[in-house]
Tab-separated table of C-alpha atoms in Angstrom:
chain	number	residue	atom	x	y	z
A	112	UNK	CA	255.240	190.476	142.762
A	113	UNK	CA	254.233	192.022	139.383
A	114	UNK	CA	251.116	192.220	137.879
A	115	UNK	CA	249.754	192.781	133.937
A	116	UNK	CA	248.567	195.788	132.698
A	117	UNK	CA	245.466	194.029	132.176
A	118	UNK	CA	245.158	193.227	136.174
A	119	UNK	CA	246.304	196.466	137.361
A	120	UNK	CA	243.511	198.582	134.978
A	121	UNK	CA	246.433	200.178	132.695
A	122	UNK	CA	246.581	200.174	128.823
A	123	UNK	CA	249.180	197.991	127.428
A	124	UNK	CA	250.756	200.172	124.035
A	125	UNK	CA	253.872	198.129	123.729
A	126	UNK	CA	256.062	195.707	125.497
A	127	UNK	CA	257.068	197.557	128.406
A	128	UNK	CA	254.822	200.476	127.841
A	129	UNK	CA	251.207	201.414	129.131
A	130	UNK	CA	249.589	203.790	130.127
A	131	UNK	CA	246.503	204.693	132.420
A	132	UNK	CA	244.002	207.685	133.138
A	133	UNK	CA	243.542	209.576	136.211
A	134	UNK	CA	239.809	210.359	137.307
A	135	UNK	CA	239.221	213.846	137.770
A	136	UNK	CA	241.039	216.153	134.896
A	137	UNK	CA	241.381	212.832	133.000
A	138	UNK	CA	245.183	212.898	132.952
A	139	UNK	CA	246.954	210.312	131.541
A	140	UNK	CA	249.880	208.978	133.348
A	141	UNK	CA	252.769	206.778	131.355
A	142	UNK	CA	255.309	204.247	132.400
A	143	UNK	CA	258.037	202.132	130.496
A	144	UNK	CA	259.733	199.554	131.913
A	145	UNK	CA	263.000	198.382	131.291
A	146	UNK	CA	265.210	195.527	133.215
A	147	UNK	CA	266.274	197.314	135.930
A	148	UNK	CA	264.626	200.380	135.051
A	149	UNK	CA	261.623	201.854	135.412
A	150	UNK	CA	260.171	205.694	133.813
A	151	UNK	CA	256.668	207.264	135.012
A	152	UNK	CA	255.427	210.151	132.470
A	153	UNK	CA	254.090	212.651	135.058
A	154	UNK	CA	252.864	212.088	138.439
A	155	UNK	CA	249.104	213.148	139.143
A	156	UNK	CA	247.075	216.161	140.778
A	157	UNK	CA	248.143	215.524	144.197
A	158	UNK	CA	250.287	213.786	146.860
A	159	UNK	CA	247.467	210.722	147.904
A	160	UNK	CA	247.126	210.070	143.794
A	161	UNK	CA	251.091	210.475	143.350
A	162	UNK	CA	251.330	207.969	146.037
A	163	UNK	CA	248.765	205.511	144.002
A	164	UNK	CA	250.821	205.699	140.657
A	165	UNK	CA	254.016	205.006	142.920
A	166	UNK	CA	252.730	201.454	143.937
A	167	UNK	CA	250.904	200.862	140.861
A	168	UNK	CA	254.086	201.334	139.212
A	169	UNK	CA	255.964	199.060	141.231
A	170	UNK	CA	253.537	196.492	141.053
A	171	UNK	CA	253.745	196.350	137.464
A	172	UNK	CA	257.587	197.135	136.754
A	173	UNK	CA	258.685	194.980	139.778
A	174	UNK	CA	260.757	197.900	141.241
A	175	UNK	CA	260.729	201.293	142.501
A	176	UNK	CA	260.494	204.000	140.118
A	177	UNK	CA	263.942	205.258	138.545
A	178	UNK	CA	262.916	208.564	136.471
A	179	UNK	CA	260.062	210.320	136.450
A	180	UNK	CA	259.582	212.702	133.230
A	181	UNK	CA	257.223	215.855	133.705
A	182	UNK	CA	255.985	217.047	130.411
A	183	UNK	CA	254.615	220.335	132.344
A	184	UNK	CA	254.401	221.961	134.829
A	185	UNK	CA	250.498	222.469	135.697
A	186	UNK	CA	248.939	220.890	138.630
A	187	UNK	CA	247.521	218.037	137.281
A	188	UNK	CA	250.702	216.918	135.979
A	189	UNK	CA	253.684	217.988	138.579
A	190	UNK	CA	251.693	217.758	142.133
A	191	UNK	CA	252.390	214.293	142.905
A	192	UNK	CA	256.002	214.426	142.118
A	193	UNK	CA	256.518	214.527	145.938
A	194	UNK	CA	256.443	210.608	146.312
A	195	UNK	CA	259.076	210.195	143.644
A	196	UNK	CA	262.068	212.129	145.322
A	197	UNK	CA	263.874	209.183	145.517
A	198	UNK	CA	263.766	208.940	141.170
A	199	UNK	CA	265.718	211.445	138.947
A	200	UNK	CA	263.071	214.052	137.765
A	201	UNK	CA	263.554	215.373	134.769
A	202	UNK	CA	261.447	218.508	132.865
A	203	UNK	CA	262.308	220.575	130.144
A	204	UNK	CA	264.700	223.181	130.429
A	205	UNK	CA	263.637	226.666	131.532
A	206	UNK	CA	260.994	225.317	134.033
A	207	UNK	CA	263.613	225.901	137.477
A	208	UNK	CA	261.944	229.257	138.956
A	209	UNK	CA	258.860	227.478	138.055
A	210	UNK	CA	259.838	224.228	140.208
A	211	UNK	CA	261.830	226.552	142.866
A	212	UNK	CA	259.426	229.080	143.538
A	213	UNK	CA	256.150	228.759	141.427
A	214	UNK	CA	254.785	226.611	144.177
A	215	UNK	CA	252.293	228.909	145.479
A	216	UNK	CA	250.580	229.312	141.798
A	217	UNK	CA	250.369	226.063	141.119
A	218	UNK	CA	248.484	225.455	144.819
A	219	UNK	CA	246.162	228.588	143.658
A	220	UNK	CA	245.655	226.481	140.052
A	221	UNK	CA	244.966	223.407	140.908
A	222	UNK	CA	241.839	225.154	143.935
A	223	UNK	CA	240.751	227.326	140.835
A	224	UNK	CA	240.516	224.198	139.362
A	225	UNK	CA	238.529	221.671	141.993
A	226	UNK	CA	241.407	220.414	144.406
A	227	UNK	CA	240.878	220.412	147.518
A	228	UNK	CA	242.853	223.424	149.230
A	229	UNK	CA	244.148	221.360	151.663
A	230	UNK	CA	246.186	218.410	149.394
A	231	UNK	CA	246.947	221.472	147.071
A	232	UNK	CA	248.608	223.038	149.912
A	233	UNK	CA	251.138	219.988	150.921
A	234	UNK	CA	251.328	218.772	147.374
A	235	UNK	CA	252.988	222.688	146.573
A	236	UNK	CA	254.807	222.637	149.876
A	237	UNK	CA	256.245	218.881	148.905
A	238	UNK	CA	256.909	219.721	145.533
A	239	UNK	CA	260.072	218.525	144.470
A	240	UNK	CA	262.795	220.189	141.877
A	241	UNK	CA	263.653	218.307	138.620
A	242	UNK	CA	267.167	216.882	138.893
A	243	UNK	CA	267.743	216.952	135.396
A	244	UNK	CA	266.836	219.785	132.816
A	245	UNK	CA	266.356	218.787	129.055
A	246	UNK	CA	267.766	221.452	126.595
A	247	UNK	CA	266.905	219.959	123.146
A	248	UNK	CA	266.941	216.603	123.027
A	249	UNK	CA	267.778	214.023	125.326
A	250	UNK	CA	268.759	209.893	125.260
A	251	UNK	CA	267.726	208.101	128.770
A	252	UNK	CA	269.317	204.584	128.325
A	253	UNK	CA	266.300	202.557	129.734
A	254	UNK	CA	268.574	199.893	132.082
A	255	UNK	CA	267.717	196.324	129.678
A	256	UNK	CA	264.719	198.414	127.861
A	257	UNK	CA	264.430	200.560	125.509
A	258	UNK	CA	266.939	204.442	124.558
A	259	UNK	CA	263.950	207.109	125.495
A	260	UNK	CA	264.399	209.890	123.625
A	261	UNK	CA	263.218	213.170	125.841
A	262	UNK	CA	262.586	215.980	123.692
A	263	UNK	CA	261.957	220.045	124.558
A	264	UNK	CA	259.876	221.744	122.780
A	265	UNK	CA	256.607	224.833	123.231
A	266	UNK	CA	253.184	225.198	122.071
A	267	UNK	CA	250.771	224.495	125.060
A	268	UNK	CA	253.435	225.813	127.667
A	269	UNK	CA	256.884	227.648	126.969
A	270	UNK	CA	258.108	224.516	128.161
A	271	UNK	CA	257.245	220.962	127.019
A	272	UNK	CA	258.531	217.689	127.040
A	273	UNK	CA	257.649	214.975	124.809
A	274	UNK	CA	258.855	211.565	125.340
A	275	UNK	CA	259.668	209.366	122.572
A	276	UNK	CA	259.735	205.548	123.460
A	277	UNK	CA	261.202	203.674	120.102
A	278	UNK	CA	259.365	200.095	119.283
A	279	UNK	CA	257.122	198.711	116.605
A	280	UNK	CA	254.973	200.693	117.444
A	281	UNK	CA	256.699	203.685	118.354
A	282	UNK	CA	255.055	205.633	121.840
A	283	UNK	CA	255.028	209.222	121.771
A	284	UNK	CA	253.694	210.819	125.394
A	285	UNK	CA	252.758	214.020	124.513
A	286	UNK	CA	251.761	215.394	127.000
A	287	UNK	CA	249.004	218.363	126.515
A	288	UNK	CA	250.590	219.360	123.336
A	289	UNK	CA	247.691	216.468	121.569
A	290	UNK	CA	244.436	216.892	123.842
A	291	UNK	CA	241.699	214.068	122.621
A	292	UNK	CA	239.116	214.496	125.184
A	293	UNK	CA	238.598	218.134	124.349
A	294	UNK	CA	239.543	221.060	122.774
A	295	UNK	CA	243.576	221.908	123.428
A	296	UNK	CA	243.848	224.793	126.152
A	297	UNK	CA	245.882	227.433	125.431
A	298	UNK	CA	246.572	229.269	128.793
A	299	UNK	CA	248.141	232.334	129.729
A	300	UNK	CA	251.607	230.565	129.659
A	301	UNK	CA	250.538	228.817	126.325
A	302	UNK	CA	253.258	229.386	123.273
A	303	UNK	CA	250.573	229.460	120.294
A	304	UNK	CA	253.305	230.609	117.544
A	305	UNK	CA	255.015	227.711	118.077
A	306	UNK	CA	252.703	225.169	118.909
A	307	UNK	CA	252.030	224.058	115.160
A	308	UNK	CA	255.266	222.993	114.441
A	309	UNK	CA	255.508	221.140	117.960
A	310	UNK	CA	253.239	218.987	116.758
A	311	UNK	CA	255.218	218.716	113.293
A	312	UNK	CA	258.073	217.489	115.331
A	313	UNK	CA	255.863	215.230	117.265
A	314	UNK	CA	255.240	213.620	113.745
A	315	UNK	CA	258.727	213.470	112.889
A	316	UNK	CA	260.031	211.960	115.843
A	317	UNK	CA	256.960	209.317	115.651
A	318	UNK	CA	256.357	208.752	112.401
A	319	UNK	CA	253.022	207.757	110.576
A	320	UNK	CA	252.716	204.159	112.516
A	321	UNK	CA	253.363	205.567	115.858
A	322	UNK	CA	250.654	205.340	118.703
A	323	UNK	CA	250.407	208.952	120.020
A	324	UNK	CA	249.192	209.566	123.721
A	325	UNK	CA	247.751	213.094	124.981
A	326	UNK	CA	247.739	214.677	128.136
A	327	UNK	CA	243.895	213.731	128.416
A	328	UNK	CA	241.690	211.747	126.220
A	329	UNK	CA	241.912	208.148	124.114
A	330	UNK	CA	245.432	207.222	122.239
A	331	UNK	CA	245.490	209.039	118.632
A	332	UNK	CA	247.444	207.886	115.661
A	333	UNK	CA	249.124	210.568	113.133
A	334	UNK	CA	246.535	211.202	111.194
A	335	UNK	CA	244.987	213.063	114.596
A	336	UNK	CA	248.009	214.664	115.702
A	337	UNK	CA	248.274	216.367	111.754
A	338	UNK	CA	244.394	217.416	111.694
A	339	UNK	CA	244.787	219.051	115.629
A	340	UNK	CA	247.773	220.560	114.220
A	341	UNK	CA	246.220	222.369	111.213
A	342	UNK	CA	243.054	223.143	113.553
A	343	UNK	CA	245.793	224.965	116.152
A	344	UNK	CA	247.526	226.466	112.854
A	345	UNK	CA	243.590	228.281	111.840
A	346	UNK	CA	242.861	229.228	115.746
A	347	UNK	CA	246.122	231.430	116.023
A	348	UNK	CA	246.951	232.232	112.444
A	349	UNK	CA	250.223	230.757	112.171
A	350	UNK	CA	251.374	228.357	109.716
């Protein structure tokens, strides 16, 4: 039996699309919904909360999950991923010794960071490989919904993801390439050169009536995404 976004605590963005954020690091969490398809937009700190979005998500699309995109790969984003084995995974391309063998960093993030060791430990040893690598861009024909456009790109990691789903409005998940509820973190695996004109091509692929969605904080419009872009420009100098 399905339930509304409304009745299930999720933002509705578009028909088909919503969106919801995680307690904790505040991480947002997408899904679009198609007829006999459904797409979560990363999967939550840990095992027990990538468990939550998997029956949240079937409660609202009606069926299991189909794809799961991961825009990055830190904790907050990749360690539930576990629960969704049975769903093509898809990350950008580049991110394979990350997902093969980067396990034990991302345990010692995400207990630098407030998880408790324990669920970081099985959430790393659980962690599942993408099946699918995006090089550029990619189409995911939504089964009865929507074309999602998947698109690789840098800035806050060497290797981003932005998903574009097309509508009136457009839905760009950006994943922590637009931060609202702070300043954007650039980490020691951050891309700064290039993050400026990941954000351009952010803009292009939404356009100016497009609802943009960060990795943490409140849904931005362009407007947002073009003033965080020219603040990121001024912190490291580029253009």
């Amino acid at each position: 039996m399905t339930v509304t976004w409304e009745e299930a605590g999720w933002e509705r963005l578009a028909a088909g699309v919503g969106r919801c954020r995680l307690p904790g690091w505040d991480c947002t969490v997408g899904l679009v919904v198609g007829g006999g398809s459904a797409l979560m937009i990363d999967a939550g700190s840990s095992v027990p909360e990538g468990a939550w979005l998997r029956t949240q998500a079937q409660a609202l699309a009606g069926r299991r999950v189909t794809h799961l995109a991961l825009t990055h790969a830190h904790f907050d984003h990749v360690l539930g991923a576990a629960v969704f084995a049975g769903a093509t995974v898809l990350a950008a391309g580049g991110l394979r010794e990350v997902f093969e063998h980067g396990g034990e960093e991302l345990r010692a993030d995400a207990v630098r960071n407030g998880l408790d060791p324990r669920a970081a430990e099985n959430a790393a040893d659980l962690l599942v490989c993408p099946r699918e690598y995006v090089w550029g861009t990619a189409v995911l024909a939504m089964d009865g919904g929507p074309e999602v456009h998947l698109v690789a790109t840098r800035g806050h990691t060497a290797h981003d993801l932005a998903v574009l789903v097309p509508g009136s409005p457009a839905v760009v998940f950006c994943g922590d390439l637009v931060e609202e509820s702070g300043e954007p973190q650039a980490g020691p695996d951050a891309v700064p050169a290039h993050w400026p004109a990941a954000l351009d091509l952010l803009l292009s692929l939404g356009g100016e009536d497009a609802l943009y969605v960060p990795g943490h904080g409140a849904v931005v419009d362009a407007g947002f995404v073009r003033a965080q872009r020219d603040a990121l420009a001024g912190r490291f100098g580029v253009s």
